[in-house]
Coordinates of C-alpha atoms in Angstrom, one line a residue:
X60 CA 0.0 0.0 0.0
X61 CA 1.1 3.6 -0.7
X62 CA 2.5 5.7 2.1
X63 CA 0.0 8.2 3.6
X64 CA -3.1 6.1 2.9
X65 CA -6.1 6.7 5.3
X66 CA -6.8 3.9 7.8
X67 CA -9.2 3.2 10.6
X68 CA -8.0 0.9 13.4
X69 CA -8.6 -0.1 17.0
X70 CA -5.9 1.0 19.5
X71 CA -4.8 -0.7 22.7
X72 CA -7.6 1.1 24.6
X73 CA -10.2 -0.2 22.2
X74 CA -10.8 3.3 20.7
X75 CA -11.5 3.5 17.0
X76 CA -8.9 5.8 15.5
X77 CA -7.9 7.3 12.2
X78 CA -4.3 7.2 10.9
X79 CA -2.1 7.3 7.8
X80 CA 0.2 4.5 6.7
X81 CA 3.9 5.0 7.2
X82 CA 5.1 1.5 6.4
X83 CA 4.3 -2.2 6.9
X84 CA 6.4 -4.2 9.4
X85 CA 6.0 -7.7 8.1
X86 CA 8.1 -9.3 10.9
X87 CA 5.7 -8.0 13.5
X88 CA 2.5 -8.4 11.4
X89 CA 1.8 -4.8 12.0
X90 CA 1.6 -1.4 10.3
X91 CA 3.3 1.8 11.5
X92 CA 0.7 4.5 11.4
X93 CA 0.7 8.2 12.0
X94 CA -2.2 9.0 14.2
X95 CA -3.6 11.7 16.6
X96 CA -6.2 12.5 19.2
X97 CA -9.8 12.8 18.1
X98 CA -11.4 14.8 20.9
X99 CA -12.6 13.8 24.3
X100 CA -16.2 13.4 23.4
X101 CA -15.5 11.1 20.5
X102 CA -12.9 9.0 22.3
X103 CA -15.1 8.4 25.3
X104 CA -18.1 7.4 23.1
X105 CA -15.9 5.0 21.0
X106 CA -14.4 3.3 24.1
X107 CA -17.9 2.9 25.7
X108 CA -19.9 1.6 22.7
X109 CA -17.1 0.0 20.5
X110 CA -18.9 0.7 17.3
X111 CA -17.0 -0.6 14.2
X112 CA -16.3 1.6 11.1
X113 CA -18.7 0.6 8.4
X114 CA -18.9 2.6 5.1
X115 CA -22.6 3.3 5.5
X116 CA -23.4 7.0 5.5
X117 CA -26.7 6.8 7.6
X118 CA -25.0 4.6 10.2
X119 CA -22.0 6.9 10.5
X120 CA -24.0 10.2 10.6
X121 CA -26.5 8.9 13.2
X122 CA -24.4 6.8 15.6
X123 CA -20.7 7.9 15.2
X124 CA -19.6 11.0 17.1
X125 CA -17.9 13.7 15.2
X126 CA -14.1 13.4 15.0
X127 CA -12.1 16.5 15.9
X128 CA -8.4 16.9 15.3
X129 CA -7.0 17.5 18.8
X130 CA -3.2 17.3 18.3
X131 CA -0.7 14.9 19.7
X132 CA 0.6 13.6 16.3
X133 CA 2.4 10.3 17.0
X134 CA 3.4 7.0 15.5
X135 CA 1.8 3.8 16.6
X136 CA 2.4 0.1 15.7
X137 CA -1.0 -1.4 14.7
X138 CA -1.5 -5.2 14.3
X139 CA -3.0 -6.2 11.0
X140 CA -6.0 -7.7 12.7
X141 CA -6.8 -4.3 14.3
X142 CA -7.2 -2.5 10.9
X143 CA -11.0 -2.1 10.2
X144 CA -11.1 0.2 7.2
X145 CA -8.7 1.3 4.4
X146 CA -9.8 4.4 2.6
X147 CA -9.2 5.7 -1.0
X148 CA -7.7 8.9 0.4
X149 CA -4.1 9.9 1.2
X150 CA -2.4 12.4 3.3
X151 CA -0.5 14.5 0.7
X152 CA 1.9 16.1 3.2
X153 CA 5.4 14.5 3.3
X154 CA 5.3 11.9 6.1
X155 CA 9.1 11.9 6.4
X156 CA 9.1 15.6 7.0
X157 CA 6.4 15.2 9.6
X158 CA 8.4 12.6 11.5
X159 CA 11.4 15.0 11.4
X160 CA 9.2 17.6 13.1
X161 CA 9.1 20.1 10.2
X162 CA 6.7 22.7 11.5
X163 CA 5.6 23.9 8.0
X164 CA 4.8 20.4 6.8
X165 CA 3.1 19.6 10.0
X166 CA 0.8 22.6 9.6
X167 CA 0.0 21.5 6.1
X168 CA -0.8 18.0 7.3
X169 CA -3.1 19.3 10.1
X170 CA -5.0 21.3 7.6
X171 CA -5.5 18.3 5.3
X172 CA -6.5 16.1 8.3
X173 CA -9.1 18.6 9.4
X174 CA -10.6 18.7 5.8
X175 CA -10.7 14.9 5.7
X176 CA -12.5 14.7 9.1
X177 CA -15.2 17.1 7.9
X178 CA -16.2 14.5 5.4
X179 CA -15.9 11.4 7.7
X180 CA -19.3 10.1 6.8
X181 CA -18.5 10.0 3.1
X182 CA -15.2 8.2 3.1
X183 CA -15.0 5.5 0.3
X184 CA -13.3 2.2 0.9
X185 CA -10.4 1.1 -1.4
X186 CA -11.5 -1.6 -3.8
X187 CA -8.4 -3.8 -4.1
X188 CA -9.6 -4.8 -7.6
X189 CA -6.1 -4.7 -9.0
X190 CA -4.7 -6.9 -6.3
X191 CA -3.1 -10.1 -7.6
X192 CA -3.5 -12.3 -4.5
X193 CA -6.2 -14.9 -5.0
X194 CA -6.9 -15.2 -1.2
X195 CA -7.6 -11.5 -1.1
X196 CA -10.2 -11.7 -3.9
X197 CA -11.8 -14.7 -2.1
X198 CA -12.2 -12.5 1.0
X199 CA -13.6 -9.6 -1.0
X200 CA -16.2 -12.0 -2.5
X201 CA -17.3 -13.1 1.0
X202 CA -17.4 -9.5 2.2
X203 CA -19.6 -8.1 -0.6
X204 CA -22.8 -10.0 0.5
X205 CA -22.2 -9.1 4.1
X206 CA -22.1 -5.4 3.3
X207 CA -25.3 -5.8 1.2
X208 CA -27.0 -7.3 4.2
X209 CA -25.8 -4.5 6.5
X210 CA -27.3 -1.9 4.1
X211 CA -30.6 -3.7 4.3
X212 CA -30.7 -3.8 8.1
X213 CA -33.7 -2.1 9.8
X214 CA -31.9 -2.1 13.1
X215 CA -30.2 1.2 12.2
X216 CA -33.7 2.8 12.6
X217 CA -33.7 2.0 16.3
X218 CA -32.8 5.0 18.4
X219 CA -31.1 2.8 21.0
X220 CA -29.0 1.0 18.4
X221 CA -25.7 2.0 20.1
X222 CA -26.8 0.6 23.5
X223 CA -28.1 -2.7 21.9
X224 CA -24.8 -3.1 19.9
X225 CA -22.8 -2.5 23.1
X226 CA -24.8 -5.3 24.9
X227 CA -24.4 -7.7 22.0
X228 CA -20.7 -7.0 21.7
X229 CA -20.2 -7.7 25.4
X230 CA -22.3 -10.9 25.1
X231 CA -20.1 -12.0 22.3
X232 CA -17.0 -11.3 24.3
X233 CA -18.3 -13.4 27.2
X234 CA -19.2 -16.3 24.9
X235 CA -15.6 -16.2 23.6
X236 CA -14.2 -16.2 27.1
X237 CA -16.5 -19.1 28.1
X238 CA -15.3 -21.1 25.0
X239 CA -11.7 -20.4 26.0
X240 CA -12.3 -21.6 29.5
X241 CA -14.1 -24.7 28.3
X242 CA -11.1 -25.6 26.2
X243 CA -8.8 -25.1 29.2
X244 CA -10.8 -27.5 31.4
X245 CA -11.4 -30.0 28.7
X246 CA -10.3 -33.7 29.2
X247 CA -7.4 -33.2 26.9
X248 CA -5.9 -30.4 29.1
X249 CA -6.9 -32.1 32.4
X250 CA -4.7 -35.1 31.4
X251 CA -1.7 -33.1 32.3
X252 CA -3.1 -32.1 35.7
X253 CA -1.6 -35.1 37.7
X254 CA 1.9 -34.4 36.2
X255 CA 1.5 -30.8 37.1
X256 CA 0.6 -31.6 40.7
X257 CA 3.5 -34.1 41.0
X258 CA 5.9 -31.5 39.8
X259 CA 4.5 -29.0 42.4
X260 CA 5.2 -31.6 45.1
X261 CA 8.8 -31.9 43.9
X262 CA 9.2 -28.1 44.1
X263 CA 7.7 -28.0 47.6
X264 CA 9.8 -30.9 49.0
X265 CA 13.0 -29.2 47.7
X266 CA 12.0 -25.8 49.1
X267 CA 11.4 -23.9 45.9
X268 CA 7.8 -23.1 46.9
X269 CA 6.0 -23.0 50.3
X270 CA 3.0 -25.0 51.3
X271 CA 0.7 -22.3 49.8
X272 CA 2.6 -22.7 46.5
X273 CA 4.2 -19.3 46.8
X274 CA 7.6 -18.9 45.1
X275 CA 10.3 -18.4 47.8
X276 CA 13.9 -17.2 47.4
X277 CA 15.1 -20.5 46.1
X278 CA 12.4 -20.5 43.4
X279 CA 13.2 -16.9 42.4
X280 CA 16.8 -18.0 41.9
X281 CA 15.7 -20.9 39.7
X282 CA 13.6 -18.6 37.6
X283 CA 16.8 -16.9 36.5
X284 CA 18.1 -20.1 34.9
X285 CA 16.4 -20.7 31.5
X286 CA 19.0 -22.9 29.9
X287 CA 17.9 -26.1 31.6
X288 CA 18.9 -28.0 34.8
X289 CA 17.7 -25.1 36.8
X290 CA 17.1 -27.1 40.0
X291 CA 20.7 -28.5 40.1
X292 CA 22.3 -25.1 39.3
X293 CA 20.1 -23.4 42.0
X294 CA 21.3 -25.9 44.6
X295 CA 24.9 -25.2 43.6
X296 CA 24.4 -21.5 43.9
X297 CA 22.6 -21.5 47.2
X298 CA 25.1 -24.0 48.7
X299 CA 27.8 -21.5 48.0
X300 CA 29.7 -24.4 46.4
X301 CA 30.7 -22.7 43.2
X302 CA 32.1 -19.8 45.2
X303 CA 35.0 -22.0 46.3
X304 CA 36.2 -22.5 42.8
X305 CA 38.2 -20.3 40.4
X306 CA 36.3 -18.8 37.4
X307 CA 38.0 -21.2 35.0
X308 CA 36.9 -24.1 37.1
X309 CA 33.3 -22.9 37.5
X310 CA 32.8 -22.5 33.8
X311 CA 34.4 -25.9 33.2
X312 CA 32.1 -27.6 35.7
X313 CA 29.0 -25.9 34.2
X314 CA 29.8 -27.4 30.8
X315 CA 28.1 -30.6 31.9
X316 CA 24.8 -28.8 31.7
X317 CA 25.5 -27.9 28.0
X318 CA 27.3 -30.9 26.6
X319 CA 25.0 -33.9 26.0
X320 CA 27.7 -36.5 26.6
X321 CA 27.5 -38.2 23.2
X322 CA 31.2 -38.8 23.0
X323 CA 33.0 -41.6 21.2
X324 CA 35.7 -41.8 23.9
X325 CA 35.5 -44.9 25.9
X326 CA 36.7 -43.2 29.1
X327 CA 36.4 -39.6 30.2
X328 CA 39.8 -37.8 30.3
X329 CA 41.3 -37.3 33.8
X330 CA 40.6 -34.0 35.4
X331 CA 42.2 -32.1 38.3
X332 CA 41.3 -33.1 41.9
X333 CA 39.4 -29.8 42.4
X334 CA 37.3 -30.4 39.3
X335 CA 36.8 -34.0 40.4
X336 CA 35.4 -32.7 43.7
X337 CA 33.0 -30.4 41.8
X338 CA 31.9 -33.2 39.5
X339 CA 31.2 -35.5 42.5
X340 CA 29.1 -32.8 44.1
X341 CA 27.0 -32.1 40.9
X342 CA 26.4 -35.9 40.5
X343 CA 25.3 -36.1 44.2
X344 CA 22.8 -33.3 43.7
X345 CA 21.5 -34.9 40.5
X346 CA 21.1 -38.2 42.2
X347 CA 19.2 -36.6 45.1
X348 CA 16.8 -34.9 42.6
X349 CA 16.2 -38.1 40.7
X350 CA 15.1 -39.8 43.9
X351 CA 12.7 -37.0 44.7
X352 CA 11.3 -37.2 41.1
X353 CA 10.9 -41.0 41.6
X354 CA 9.2 -40.6 44.9
X355 CA 6.6 -38.2 43.4
X356 CA 6.2 -40.3 40.2
X357 CA 7.3 -37.5 37.9
X358 CA 7.8 -38.5 34.3
X359 CA 11.3 -37.5 33.1
X360 CA 12.7 -36.9 29.7
X361 CA 15.3 -39.3 28.4
X362 CA 18.0 -36.6 28.8
X363 CA 17.0 -36.2 32.5
X364 CA 16.9 -40.0 33.1
X365 CA 20.4 -40.4 31.6
X366 CA 22.1 -37.5 33.3
X367 CA 24.0 -39.8 35.6
X368 CA 24.9 -42.3 32.9
X369 CA 26.0 -40.1 30.0
X370 CA 29.6 -38.7 29.8
X371 CA 28.5 -35.2 30.4
X372 CA 31.9 -34.2 32.0
X373 CA 33.9 -35.2 28.9
X374 CA 34.6 -31.6 27.9
X375 CA 35.4 -30.3 31.3
X376 CA 39.2 -30.3 30.6
X377 CA 38.7 -28.7 27.2
X378 CA 36.6 -25.8 28.6
X379 CA 39.0 -25.4 31.6
X380 CA 42.1 -25.1 29.3
X381 CA 40.2 -22.7 27.0
X382 CA 39.3 -20.5 29.9
X383 CA 43.0 -20.6 31.0
X384 CA 44.0 -19.1 27.6
X385 CA 45.0 -22.1 25.4
X386 CA 44.4 -21.6 21.7
X387 CA 41.6 -23.3 19.8
X388 CA 44.0 -25.5 17.9
X389 CA 45.5 -26.7 21.2
X390 CA 42.2 -27.6 22.9
X391 CA 41.2 -29.5 19.7
X392 CA 44.1 -31.9 20.4
X393 CA 42.5 -32.8 23.8
X394 CA 39.2 -34.1 22.5
X395 CA 37.8 -36.3 19.7
X396 CA 34.8 -34.0 19.5
X397 CA 34.1 -32.0 16.3
X398 CA 35.0 -28.3 16.2
X399 CA 31.4 -27.3 15.9
X400 CA 30.4 -29.2 19.0
X401 CA 33.1 -27.5 21.1
X402 CA 32.2 -24.0 19.7
X403 CA 28.5 -24.6 20.5
X404 CA 29.3 -25.7 24.1
X405 CA 31.5 -22.7 24.8
X406 CA 29.0 -20.2 23.3
X407 CA 26.1 -21.7 25.3
X408 CA 28.2 -21.5 28.4
X409 CA 28.3 -17.8 28.1
X410 CA 24.5 -17.8 28.5
X411 CA 24.7 -20.1 31.6
X412 CA 27.3 -17.8 33.1
X413 CA 25.0 -14.8 32.6
X414 CA 22.1 -16.7 34.3
X415 CA 24.3 -17.8 37.3
X416 CA 25.5 -14.2 37.6
X417 CA 21.9 -13.0 37.8
X418 CA 21.1 -15.7 40.4
X419 CA 24.1 -14.6 42.5
X420 CA 22.8 -11.1 42.4
X421 CA 19.5 -12.2 43.9
X422 CA 21.1 -14.0 46.8
X423 CA 23.6 -11.2 47.4
X424 CA 26.7 -13.3 46.6
X425 CA 29.0 -10.6 45.2
X426 CA 32.0 -13.0 45.1
X427 CA 30.2 -15.5 42.8
X428 CA 28.8 -12.6 40.7
X429 CA 32.3 -11.2 40.1
X430 CA 33.7 -14.7 39.3
X431 CA 31.0 -15.3 36.8
X432 CA 31.7 -12.0 35.1
X433 CA 35.4 -13.0 34.9
X434 CA 34.5 -16.4 33.6
X435 CA 32.5 -14.8 30.8
X436 CA 35.5 -12.6 29.9
X437 CA 37.8 -15.6 29.8
X438 CA 35.7 -17.7 27.4
X439 CA 34.5 -14.9 25.1
X440 CA 37.5 -14.7 22.8
X441 CA 39.0 -15.5 19.4
X442 CA 37.4 -17.7 16.8
X443 CA 34.7 -19.2 19.1
X444 CA 32.9 -15.9 19.4
X445 CA 33.6 -14.6 15.9
X446 CA 30.5 -13.4 14.1
X447 CA 31.2 -15.8 11.3
X448 CA 33.9 -18.5 10.8
X449 CA 34.2 -17.3 7.2
X450 CA 35.3 -13.7 8.1

């Protein structure tokens, strides 16, 4: 559509507004529109009765309040579904100059808007007859008989039409809400209720929520972790266990939550005693959680079930040496894993470090917070964090 075309749309406050097209934002399924205030009397009436814009002169002149330009030119993003009318008319003033706050062009635009509003009951809708999309023509064919029926309605002769429309509109909203609620409580959705309650029992027994299902501090910390294994990571943060390690060691231990353990090595490579201590602690927490899951009959994913069995610590040495400053070529000599796998593990570790850093901030652990920042700095370097391997 051409820039400056006249539109009618519903804003977030359910007021029917007028605007002019700036551009279409396909990624957001929305139009950027230049709009303005239409006067207190019109806006209150529109919000109360929610009348749609229908190109019917009798309907518009008898039931739609007069629009009055009241300033406050601004740009709004309007979802496609909120557009109710596309007119044949254009704002001739230069939109770009208006956005650049050119006072002369703004004055011209205001004058044109005021003229358009004087004839609000006679606006013609664009025909779209030259459009090439078959789906659009099919919609236009469906729309034509509906408009014909609207023009034949005798309900417009009722002096209380606005009140009746408001009541019918509210009734339709309530029916829609009931339909949504019925879907939510359907047998299909209730099938998941036992699993939901079992998982709540797990959270309560581990201290993430209280007996009234309110989220406590431990739960707030877990909410910061979105990369998976949030319960184990939360236990590590709150036990102050990670704080006893150096940044290189922390990020190396956290690699077990990123690497899936699908290595071809028969045995995991040896690691330092301190890293072995951290590995033992993580496995102990994981085993404890698995027992709680089993007690509450929670269904686990295959990845969760196999956490203790998979070789998830196989890249601990690789990440540890990378954080200590070894080159990518050097760490590749330490593992049989492909380059892409190692790059993916290290880049995902940056996100886990950020989440643990946020969790440390919530519990007031400044030492862990600073160590996680340092860990991020140590792994974010060279080819691993290059924008493209082909640069």
